[in-house]
Short mmCIF file of N, CA, C and O in Angstrom, two decimals:
data_model
loop_
_atom_site.label_atom_id
_atom_site.label_comp_id
_atom_site.label_asym_id
_atom_site.label_seq_id
_atom_site.Cartn_x
_atom_site.Cartn_y
_atom_site.Cartn_z
N GLN W 85 16.69 -40.68 34.59
CA GLN W 85 17.01 -41.48 35.77
C GLN W 85 17.36 -42.90 35.36
O GLN W 85 16.82 -43.43 34.38
N VAL W 86 18.27 -43.48 36.09
CA VAL W 86 18.71 -44.85 35.82
C VAL W 86 18.16 -45.75 36.92
O VAL W 86 18.21 -45.41 38.10
N GLN W 87 17.65 -46.91 36.53
CA GLN W 87 17.18 -47.90 37.50
C GLN W 87 18.25 -48.98 37.66
O GLN W 87 18.83 -49.45 36.67
N LEU W 88 18.50 -49.35 38.90
CA LEU W 88 19.56 -50.30 39.21
C LEU W 88 19.01 -51.43 40.07
O LEU W 88 18.30 -51.16 41.05
N VAL W 89 19.36 -52.65 39.73
CA VAL W 89 18.91 -53.81 40.51
C VAL W 89 20.09 -54.72 40.78
O VAL W 89 20.74 -55.20 39.85
N GLU W 90 20.38 -54.92 42.06
CA GLU W 90 21.50 -55.77 42.46
C GLU W 90 21.05 -57.21 42.67
O GLU W 90 19.88 -57.47 43.00
N SER W 91 22.00 -58.12 42.51
CA SER W 91 21.76 -59.52 42.81
C SER W 91 23.08 -60.19 43.11
O SER W 91 24.14 -59.62 42.85
N GLY W 92 23.01 -61.41 43.66
CA GLY W 92 24.22 -62.18 43.87
C GLY W 92 24.70 -62.28 45.31
O GLY W 92 25.69 -62.96 45.58
N GLY W 93 24.05 -61.58 46.21
CA GLY W 93 24.47 -61.65 47.60
C GLY W 93 24.18 -63.01 48.21
O GLY W 93 23.50 -63.85 47.62
N GLY W 94 24.73 -63.23 49.40
CA GLY W 94 24.50 -64.49 50.07
C GLY W 94 25.39 -64.67 51.27
O GLY W 94 26.08 -63.72 51.69
N LEU W 95 25.39 -65.89 51.80
CA LEU W 95 26.20 -66.24 52.96
C LEU W 95 27.35 -67.11 52.50
O LEU W 95 27.14 -68.16 51.85
N VAL W 96 28.57 -66.68 52.81
CA VAL W 96 29.76 -67.45 52.44
C VAL W 96 30.72 -67.49 53.62
O VAL W 96 30.62 -66.67 54.53
N GLN W 97 31.66 -68.42 53.55
CA GLN W 97 32.68 -68.50 54.59
C GLN W 97 33.86 -67.59 54.24
O GLN W 97 34.09 -67.29 53.06
N ALA W 98 34.57 -67.19 55.23
CA ALA W 98 35.76 -66.37 55.02
C ALA W 98 36.72 -67.08 54.08
O ALA W 98 36.90 -68.30 54.16
N GLY W 99 37.31 -66.30 53.17
CA GLY W 99 38.24 -66.85 52.21
C GLY W 99 37.61 -67.23 50.88
O GLY W 99 38.32 -67.43 49.89
N MET W 100 36.29 -67.30 50.86
CA MET W 100 35.61 -67.68 49.63
C MET W 100 35.33 -66.45 48.77
O MET W 100 35.67 -65.33 49.13
N SER W 101 34.71 -66.72 47.62
CA SER W 101 34.43 -65.66 46.65
C SER W 101 32.93 -65.53 46.41
O SER W 101 32.16 -66.47 46.64
N LEU W 102 32.57 -64.36 45.91
CA LEU W 102 31.18 -64.08 45.55
C LEU W 102 31.19 -63.03 44.46
O LEU W 102 32.06 -62.14 44.46
N ARG W 103 30.24 -63.12 43.54
CA ARG W 103 30.14 -62.10 42.50
C ARG W 103 28.78 -61.44 42.57
O ARG W 103 27.74 -62.10 42.47
N LEU W 104 28.80 -60.14 42.70
CA LEU W 104 27.57 -59.34 42.70
C LEU W 104 27.33 -58.79 41.30
O LEU W 104 28.27 -58.48 40.57
N SER W 105 26.05 -58.68 40.94
CA SER W 105 25.67 -58.13 39.66
C SER W 105 24.76 -56.93 39.85
O SER W 105 23.97 -56.90 40.79
N CYS W 106 24.86 -55.98 38.94
CA CYS W 106 24.00 -54.81 38.94
C CYS W 106 23.46 -54.62 37.54
O CYS W 106 24.24 -54.37 36.60
N ALA W 107 22.15 -54.74 37.40
CA ALA W 107 21.50 -54.55 36.11
C ALA W 107 20.99 -53.12 36.02
O ALA W 107 20.23 -52.67 36.88
N ALA W 108 21.42 -52.43 34.98
CA ALA W 108 21.02 -51.03 34.79
C ALA W 108 20.02 -50.92 33.66
O ALA W 108 20.11 -51.60 32.65
N SER W 109 19.05 -50.04 33.83
CA SER W 109 18.06 -49.78 32.79
C SER W 109 17.67 -48.31 32.85
O SER W 109 18.00 -47.60 33.80
N GLY W 110 16.97 -47.86 31.84
CA GLY W 110 16.56 -46.46 31.80
C GLY W 110 17.56 -45.62 31.03
O GLY W 110 18.11 -46.06 30.04
N ARG W 111 17.83 -44.42 31.50
CA ARG W 111 18.67 -43.45 30.80
C ARG W 111 20.15 -43.70 31.06
O ARG W 111 20.86 -42.86 31.61
N ILE W 112 20.61 -44.85 30.63
CA ILE W 112 22.00 -45.22 30.88
C ILE W 112 22.96 -44.28 30.17
O ILE W 112 24.05 -44.01 30.67
N TYR W 113 22.55 -43.74 29.01
CA TYR W 113 23.41 -42.85 28.26
C TYR W 113 23.74 -41.59 29.04
O TYR W 113 24.68 -40.87 28.73
N SER W 114 22.93 -41.32 30.07
CA SER W 114 23.15 -40.12 30.88
C SER W 114 24.06 -40.40 32.08
O SER W 114 24.27 -39.53 32.92
N THR W 115 24.62 -41.59 32.12
CA THR W 115 25.43 -41.99 33.28
C THR W 115 26.91 -41.90 32.97
O THR W 115 27.35 -42.33 31.91
N TYR W 116 27.66 -41.35 33.90
CA TYR W 116 29.12 -41.29 33.74
C TYR W 116 29.79 -42.52 34.32
O TYR W 116 30.68 -43.11 33.72
N ALA W 117 29.38 -42.91 35.51
CA ALA W 117 30.03 -44.03 36.17
C ALA W 117 29.05 -44.78 37.06
O ALA W 117 28.02 -44.24 37.48
N THR W 118 29.39 -46.02 37.34
CA THR W 118 28.63 -46.85 38.27
C THR W 118 29.57 -47.33 39.36
O THR W 118 30.74 -47.62 39.08
N ALA W 119 29.05 -47.41 40.55
CA ALA W 119 29.89 -47.79 41.69
C ALA W 119 29.17 -48.77 42.60
O ALA W 119 27.95 -48.94 42.52
N TRP W 120 29.95 -49.38 43.45
CA TRP W 120 29.43 -50.21 44.53
C TRP W 120 29.77 -49.53 45.85
O TRP W 120 30.91 -49.10 46.06
N PHE W 121 28.77 -49.46 46.70
CA PHE W 121 28.94 -49.01 48.06
C PHE W 121 28.47 -50.13 48.98
O PHE W 121 27.80 -51.06 48.54
N ARG W 122 28.83 -50.06 50.25
CA ARG W 122 28.33 -51.04 51.21
C ARG W 122 28.05 -50.36 52.54
O ARG W 122 28.62 -49.32 52.86
N GLN W 123 27.14 -50.99 53.27
CA GLN W 123 26.77 -50.46 54.58
C GLN W 123 26.60 -51.61 55.55
O GLN W 123 25.71 -52.45 55.38
N ALA W 124 27.46 -51.64 56.54
CA ALA W 124 27.39 -52.65 57.59
C ALA W 124 26.43 -52.17 58.68
O ALA W 124 26.21 -50.97 58.83
N PRO W 125 25.88 -53.08 59.45
CA PRO W 125 24.95 -52.68 60.52
C PRO W 125 25.59 -51.69 61.47
O PRO W 125 26.70 -51.90 61.96
N GLY W 126 24.90 -50.58 61.68
CA GLY W 126 25.38 -49.57 62.61
C GLY W 126 26.48 -48.68 62.08
O GLY W 126 27.02 -47.85 62.82
N LYS W 127 26.81 -48.83 60.81
CA LYS W 127 27.89 -48.03 60.23
C LYS W 127 27.37 -47.21 59.06
O LYS W 127 26.30 -47.48 58.52
N GLU W 128 28.16 -46.22 58.66
CA GLU W 128 27.79 -45.39 57.52
C GLU W 128 28.07 -46.14 56.21
O GLU W 128 28.93 -47.03 56.15
N ARG W 129 27.36 -45.72 55.19
CA ARG W 129 27.60 -46.30 53.88
C ARG W 129 28.98 -45.88 53.39
O ARG W 129 29.36 -44.70 53.50
N GLU W 130 29.73 -46.82 52.83
CA GLU W 130 31.08 -46.52 52.39
C GLU W 130 31.31 -47.00 50.96
O GLU W 130 30.71 -47.97 50.49
N PHE W 131 32.20 -46.30 50.32
CA PHE W 131 32.56 -46.59 48.93
C PHE W 131 33.37 -47.87 48.84
O PHE W 131 34.22 -48.14 49.69
N VAL W 132 33.11 -48.64 47.79
CA VAL W 132 33.86 -49.88 47.55
C VAL W 132 34.66 -49.79 46.25
O VAL W 132 35.87 -49.97 46.25
N ALA W 133 33.97 -49.53 45.14
CA ALA W 133 34.64 -49.48 43.85
C ALA W 133 33.76 -48.75 42.84
O ALA W 133 32.54 -48.70 43.00
N ALA W 134 34.39 -48.19 41.81
CA ALA W 134 33.66 -47.49 40.76
C ALA W 134 34.29 -47.77 39.42
O ALA W 134 35.50 -48.06 39.32
N ILE W 135 33.48 -47.66 38.36
CA ILE W 135 33.97 -47.86 36.99
C ILE W 135 33.25 -46.92 36.06
O ILE W 135 32.05 -46.65 36.22
N SER W 136 33.98 -46.39 35.11
CA SER W 136 33.39 -45.50 34.12
C SER W 136 32.72 -46.30 33.02
O SER W 136 33.21 -47.36 32.63
N TRP W 137 31.61 -45.79 32.49
CA TRP W 137 30.93 -46.48 31.40
C TRP W 137 31.67 -46.27 30.07
O TRP W 137 31.55 -47.09 29.17
N SER W 138 32.40 -45.19 29.91
CA SER W 138 32.99 -44.87 28.61
C SER W 138 34.46 -45.23 28.49
O SER W 138 34.98 -45.30 27.39
N THR W 139 35.12 -45.46 29.63
CA THR W 139 36.52 -45.86 29.60
C THR W 139 36.67 -47.09 30.49
O THR W 139 35.70 -47.59 31.04
N TRP W 140 37.84 -47.57 30.64
CA TRP W 140 38.08 -48.70 31.52
C TRP W 140 38.65 -48.24 32.87
O TRP W 140 39.17 -49.06 33.62
N ASN W 141 38.49 -46.99 33.16
CA ASN W 141 39.00 -46.48 34.43
C ASN W 141 38.23 -47.09 35.61
O ASN W 141 37.00 -47.22 35.57
N THR W 142 38.98 -47.44 36.65
CA THR W 142 38.38 -47.98 37.87
C THR W 142 39.00 -47.29 39.08
O THR W 142 40.07 -46.71 39.02
N LEU W 143 38.27 -47.39 40.18
CA LEU W 143 38.72 -46.81 41.45
C LEU W 143 38.28 -47.75 42.56
O LEU W 143 37.16 -48.26 42.53
N TYR W 144 39.17 -47.98 43.53
CA TYR W 144 38.87 -48.91 44.61
C TYR W 144 39.16 -48.28 45.98
O TYR W 144 40.08 -47.48 46.12
N ALA W 145 38.39 -48.70 46.95
CA ALA W 145 38.72 -48.36 48.33
C ALA W 145 39.94 -49.18 48.75
O ALA W 145 40.11 -50.31 48.29
N ASP W 146 40.75 -48.62 49.60
CA ASP W 146 41.96 -49.32 50.04
C ASP W 146 41.64 -50.66 50.69
O ASP W 146 42.40 -51.61 50.57
N SER W 147 40.51 -50.73 51.36
CA SER W 147 40.15 -51.94 52.10
C SER W 147 39.85 -53.14 51.20
O SER W 147 39.87 -54.28 51.67
N VAL W 148 39.57 -52.88 49.93
CA VAL W 148 39.23 -53.99 49.03
C VAL W 148 40.22 -54.13 47.88
O VAL W 148 40.12 -55.09 47.10
N LYS W 149 41.15 -53.23 47.77
CA LYS W 149 42.12 -53.25 46.67
C LYS W 149 42.89 -54.55 46.68
O LYS W 149 43.39 -54.99 47.72
N GLY W 150 42.95 -55.20 45.51
CA GLY W 150 43.65 -56.47 45.41
C GLY W 150 42.76 -57.68 45.66
O GLY W 150 43.14 -58.81 45.35
N ARG W 151 41.58 -57.46 46.24
CA ARG W 151 40.66 -58.57 46.51
C ARG W 151 39.39 -58.48 45.67
O ARG W 151 38.84 -59.50 45.26
N PHE W 152 38.92 -57.26 45.43
CA PHE W 152 37.69 -57.05 44.67
C PHE W 152 38.03 -56.50 43.29
O PHE W 152 38.99 -55.74 43.12
N THR W 153 37.20 -56.86 42.31
CA THR W 153 37.36 -56.36 40.96
C THR W 153 36.00 -55.92 40.42
O THR W 153 35.05 -56.71 40.41
N ILE W 154 35.93 -54.68 39.97
CA ILE W 154 34.72 -54.17 39.34
C ILE W 154 34.87 -54.26 37.84
O ILE W 154 35.95 -54.00 37.30
N SER W 155 33.80 -54.64 37.17
CA SER W 155 33.85 -54.75 35.71
C SER W 155 32.47 -54.41 35.15
O SER W 155 31.50 -54.30 35.90
N ARG W 156 32.40 -54.28 33.83
CA ARG W 156 31.13 -53.92 33.21
C ARG W 156 30.99 -54.63 31.88
O ARG W 156 31.97 -55.02 31.25
N ASP W 157 29.74 -54.80 31.47
CA ASP W 157 29.41 -55.33 30.16
C ASP W 157 28.42 -54.35 29.55
O ASP W 157 27.23 -54.37 29.87
N ASN W 158 28.92 -53.47 28.70
CA ASN W 158 28.07 -52.42 28.14
C ASN W 158 26.93 -52.99 27.30
O ASN W 158 25.83 -52.44 27.28
N ALA W 159 27.18 -54.08 26.62
CA ALA W 159 26.15 -54.66 25.75
C ALA W 159 24.96 -55.15 26.57
O ALA W 159 23.82 -55.13 26.09
N LYS W 160 25.24 -55.59 27.78
CA LYS W 160 24.18 -56.11 28.64
C LYS W 160 23.74 -55.10 29.70
O LYS W 160 22.85 -55.39 30.50
N ASN W 161 24.39 -53.94 29.71
CA ASN W 161 24.10 -52.92 30.73
C ASN W 161 24.24 -53.50 32.14
O ASN W 161 23.38 -53.30 33.01
N MET W 162 25.33 -54.21 32.34
CA MET W 162 25.60 -54.86 33.62
C MET W 162 26.92 -54.38 34.20
O MET W 162 27.88 -54.10 33.48
N VAL W 163 26.94 -54.28 35.52
CA VAL W 163 28.17 -54.01 36.25
C VAL W 163 28.33 -55.11 37.29
O VAL W 163 27.34 -55.51 37.92
N TYR W 164 29.55 -55.59 37.46
CA TYR W 164 29.80 -56.70 38.36
C TYR W 164 30.82 -56.31 39.43
O TYR W 164 31.65 -55.43 39.22
N LEU W 165 30.74 -57.00 40.54
CA LEU W 165 31.75 -56.86 41.58
C LEU W 165 32.19 -58.26 41.98
O LEU W 165 31.43 -58.99 42.63
N GLN W 166 33.37 -58.65 41.53
CA GLN W 166 33.94 -59.94 41.91
C GLN W 166 34.67 -59.76 43.23
O GLN W 166 35.60 -58.95 43.32
N MET W 167 34.25 -60.51 44.23
CA MET W 167 34.83 -60.38 45.57
C MET W 167 35.54 -61.66 45.94
O MET W 167 34.90 -62.72 46.06
N ASN W 168 36.84 -61.60 46.08
CA ASN W 168 37.65 -62.75 46.45
C ASN W 168 38.23 -62.56 47.85
O ASN W 168 38.29 -61.46 48.37
N SER W 169 38.67 -63.67 48.42
CA SER W 169 39.29 -63.64 49.75
C SER W 169 38.43 -62.84 50.73
O SER W 169 38.93 -61.96 51.44
N LEU W 170 37.18 -63.18 50.77
CA LEU W 170 36.25 -62.43 51.61
C LEU W 170 36.59 -62.57 53.10
O LEU W 170 37.06 -63.63 53.55
N LYS W 171 36.35 -61.49 53.83
CA LYS W 171 36.61 -61.44 55.26
C LYS W 171 35.30 -61.13 55.99
O LYS W 171 34.40 -60.53 55.42
N PRO W 172 35.22 -61.51 57.25
CA PRO W 172 34.01 -61.18 58.02
C PRO W 172 33.68 -59.69 58.00
O PRO W 172 32.50 -59.31 58.00
N GLU W 173 34.70 -58.85 57.95
CA GLU W 173 34.46 -57.40 57.92
C GLU W 173 33.90 -56.92 56.60
O GLU W 173 33.54 -55.75 56.46
N ASP W 174 33.80 -57.79 55.61
CA ASP W 174 33.14 -57.43 54.34
C ASP W 174 31.62 -57.60 54.44
O ASP W 174 30.89 -57.25 53.51
N THR W 175 31.16 -58.15 55.55
CA THR W 175 29.72 -58.32 55.75
C THR W 175 29.01 -56.98 55.72
O THR W 175 29.38 -56.05 56.44
N ALA W 176 28.02 -56.86 54.84
CA ALA W 176 27.30 -55.59 54.67
C ALA W 176 26.21 -55.76 53.63
O ALA W 176 26.16 -56.77 52.93
N ASP W 177 25.36 -54.75 53.54
CA ASP W 177 24.46 -54.63 52.39
C ASP W 177 25.23 -53.88 51.32
O ASP W 177 25.81 -52.83 51.58
N TYR W 178 25.23 -54.43 50.12
CA TYR W 178 25.97 -53.84 49.01
C TYR W 178 25.00 -53.17 48.04
O TYR W 178 24.00 -53.79 47.63
N TYR W 179 25.32 -51.94 47.68
CA TYR W 179 24.46 -51.13 46.83
C TYR W 179 25.18 -50.73 45.55
O TYR W 179 26.35 -50.36 45.57
N CYS W 180 24.44 -50.78 44.47
CA CYS W 180 24.91 -50.27 43.19
C CYS W 180 24.41 -48.84 43.06
O CYS W 180 23.26 -48.54 43.42
N ALA W 181 25.25 -47.96 42.53
CA ALA W 181 24.88 -46.56 42.39
C ALA W 181 25.45 -46.00 41.11
O ALA W 181 26.48 -46.47 40.62
N ALA W 182 24.80 -44.97 40.58
CA ALA W 182 25.24 -44.36 39.34
C ALA W 182 25.33 -42.85 39.49
O ALA W 182 24.51 -42.24 40.18
N THR W 183 26.32 -42.29 38.83
CA THR W 183 26.49 -40.84 38.84
C THR W 183 26.25 -40.30 37.45
O THR W 183 26.62 -40.93 36.46
N PRO W 184 25.60 -39.16 37.32
CA PRO W 184 25.27 -38.63 36.00
C PRO W 184 26.49 -38.07 35.28
O PRO W 184 27.55 -37.87 35.88
N ARG W 185 26.33 -37.84 33.99
CA ARG W 185 27.38 -37.21 33.19
C ARG W 185 27.65 -35.80 33.72
O ARG W 185 26.81 -35.19 34.36
N GLY W 186 28.83 -35.35 33.42
CA GLY W 186 29.24 -34.02 33.88
C GLY W 186 30.52 -34.09 34.69
O GLY W 186 31.16 -33.07 34.90
N TYR W 187 30.89 -35.31 35.09
CA TYR W 187 32.12 -35.49 35.81
C TYR W 187 33.21 -36.00 34.86
O TYR W 187 32.91 -36.65 33.86
N SER W 188 34.45 -35.73 35.22
CA SER W 188 35.55 -36.20 34.39
C SER W 188 36.47 -37.15 35.14
O SER W 188 37.46 -37.61 34.59
N ASP W 189 36.13 -37.45 36.38
CA ASP W 189 36.96 -38.36 37.15
C ASP W 189 36.08 -39.21 38.05
O ASP W 189 34.95 -38.84 38.38
N LEU W 190 36.59 -40.37 38.42
CA LEU W 190 35.87 -41.25 39.32
C LEU W 190 36.05 -40.78 40.75
O LEU W 190 37.09 -40.23 41.11
N SER W 191 35.04 -41.04 41.55
CA SER W 191 35.11 -40.61 42.94
C SER W 191 34.31 -41.56 43.82
O SER W 191 33.36 -42.18 43.36
N GLY W 192 34.74 -41.64 45.06
CA GLY W 192 33.99 -42.41 46.05
C GLY W 192 33.06 -41.54 46.88
O GLY W 192 32.48 -42.01 47.85
N GLU W 193 32.92 -40.29 46.46
CA GLU W 193 32.07 -39.36 47.20
C GLU W 193 30.61 -39.74 47.03
O GLU W 193 30.07 -39.71 45.92
N LEU W 194 29.96 -40.08 48.09
CA LEU W 194 28.59 -40.58 48.05
C LEU W 194 27.63 -39.58 47.42
O LEU W 194 26.72 -39.97 46.68
N ALA W 195 27.83 -38.30 47.65
CA ALA W 195 26.90 -37.28 47.15
C ALA W 195 26.86 -37.19 45.63
O ALA W 195 25.91 -36.65 45.06
N ARG W 196 27.87 -37.71 44.96
CA ARG W 196 27.90 -37.67 43.50
C ARG W 196 26.89 -38.63 42.88
O ARG W 196 26.53 -38.48 41.72
N TYR W 197 26.47 -39.61 43.63
CA TYR W 197 25.68 -40.70 43.07
C TYR W 197 24.20 -40.45 43.32
O TYR W 197 23.74 -40.38 44.46
N SER W 198 23.46 -40.30 42.22
CA SER W 198 22.06 -39.89 42.33
C SER W 198 21.08 -41.03 42.13
O SER W 198 19.89 -40.90 42.45
N SER W 199 21.53 -42.15 41.59
CA SER W 199 20.65 -43.31 41.39
C SER W 199 21.18 -44.47 42.23
O SER W 199 22.37 -44.74 42.21
N TRP W 200 20.27 -45.15 42.90
CA TRP W 200 20.66 -46.23 43.80
C TRP W 200 19.76 -47.45 43.65
O TRP W 200 18.56 -47.30 43.39
N GLY W 201 20.35 -48.62 43.80
CA GLY W 201 19.57 -49.83 43.85
C GLY W 201 19.09 -50.10 45.26
O GLY W 201 19.37 -49.32 46.18
N GLN W 202 18.40 -51.22 45.44
CA GLN W 202 17.82 -51.57 46.74
C GLN W 202 18.81 -52.32 47.63
O GLN W 202 18.57 -52.46 48.83
N GLY W 203 19.86 -52.82 47.04
CA GLY W 203 20.89 -53.49 47.83
C GLY W 203 20.76 -55.00 47.83
O GLY W 203 19.68 -55.55 47.61
N THR W 204 21.87 -55.66 48.10
CA THR W 204 21.90 -57.11 48.24
C THR W 204 22.81 -57.42 49.43
O THR W 204 23.85 -56.80 49.60
N GLN W 205 22.39 -58.37 50.24
CA GLN W 205 23.11 -58.64 51.49
C GLN W 205 24.21 -59.66 51.29
O GLN W 205 24.01 -60.71 50.67
N VAL W 206 25.36 -59.35 51.87
CA VAL W 206 26.50 -60.27 51.87
C VAL W 206 26.88 -60.54 53.33
O VAL W 206 27.12 -59.59 54.09
N ILE W 207 26.94 -61.78 53.68
CA ILE W 207 27.34 -62.19 55.03
C ILE W 207 28.53 -63.13 54.91
O ILE W 207 28.44 -64.15 54.22
N VAL W 208 29.62 -62.77 55.56
CA VAL W 208 30.82 -63.59 55.53
C VAL W 208 31.05 -64.14 56.94
O VAL W 208 31.29 -63.38 57.88
N SER W 209 30.99 -65.44 57.06
CA SER W 209 31.17 -66.07 58.37
C SER W 209 32.63 -66.45 58.58
O SER W 209 33.33 -66.78 57.63
N SER W 210 33.04 -66.42 59.83
CA SER W 210 34.44 -66.74 60.15
C SER W 210 34.63 -68.22 60.41
O SER W 210 33.68 -68.97 60.53
#
């Protein structure tokens, strides 16, 4: 099992930037990919972005493409989500998640992700 801890959330104005961090520990070698999901009040959890640990492959939701960038630092076991041009509709709790080895492609399918962090809150004011 992989343990994930998010940080970096906060309150920002629309148009500003924020960077979220996800610290991974435990059986990282058993992980294929790490992703960010978000959940707004009253809404279902939705996929934001994913990155493979072994390649530089990335996947983004259409709603954040061009504004958000996911990256990783294998030496530090960290995954980041750089969020630019933030909009009020980006307001949500953001979760880091990991999927185990056995997959060969990135996916935003929530059921693939077996390890989850506790989340960090992002509020974007208009």
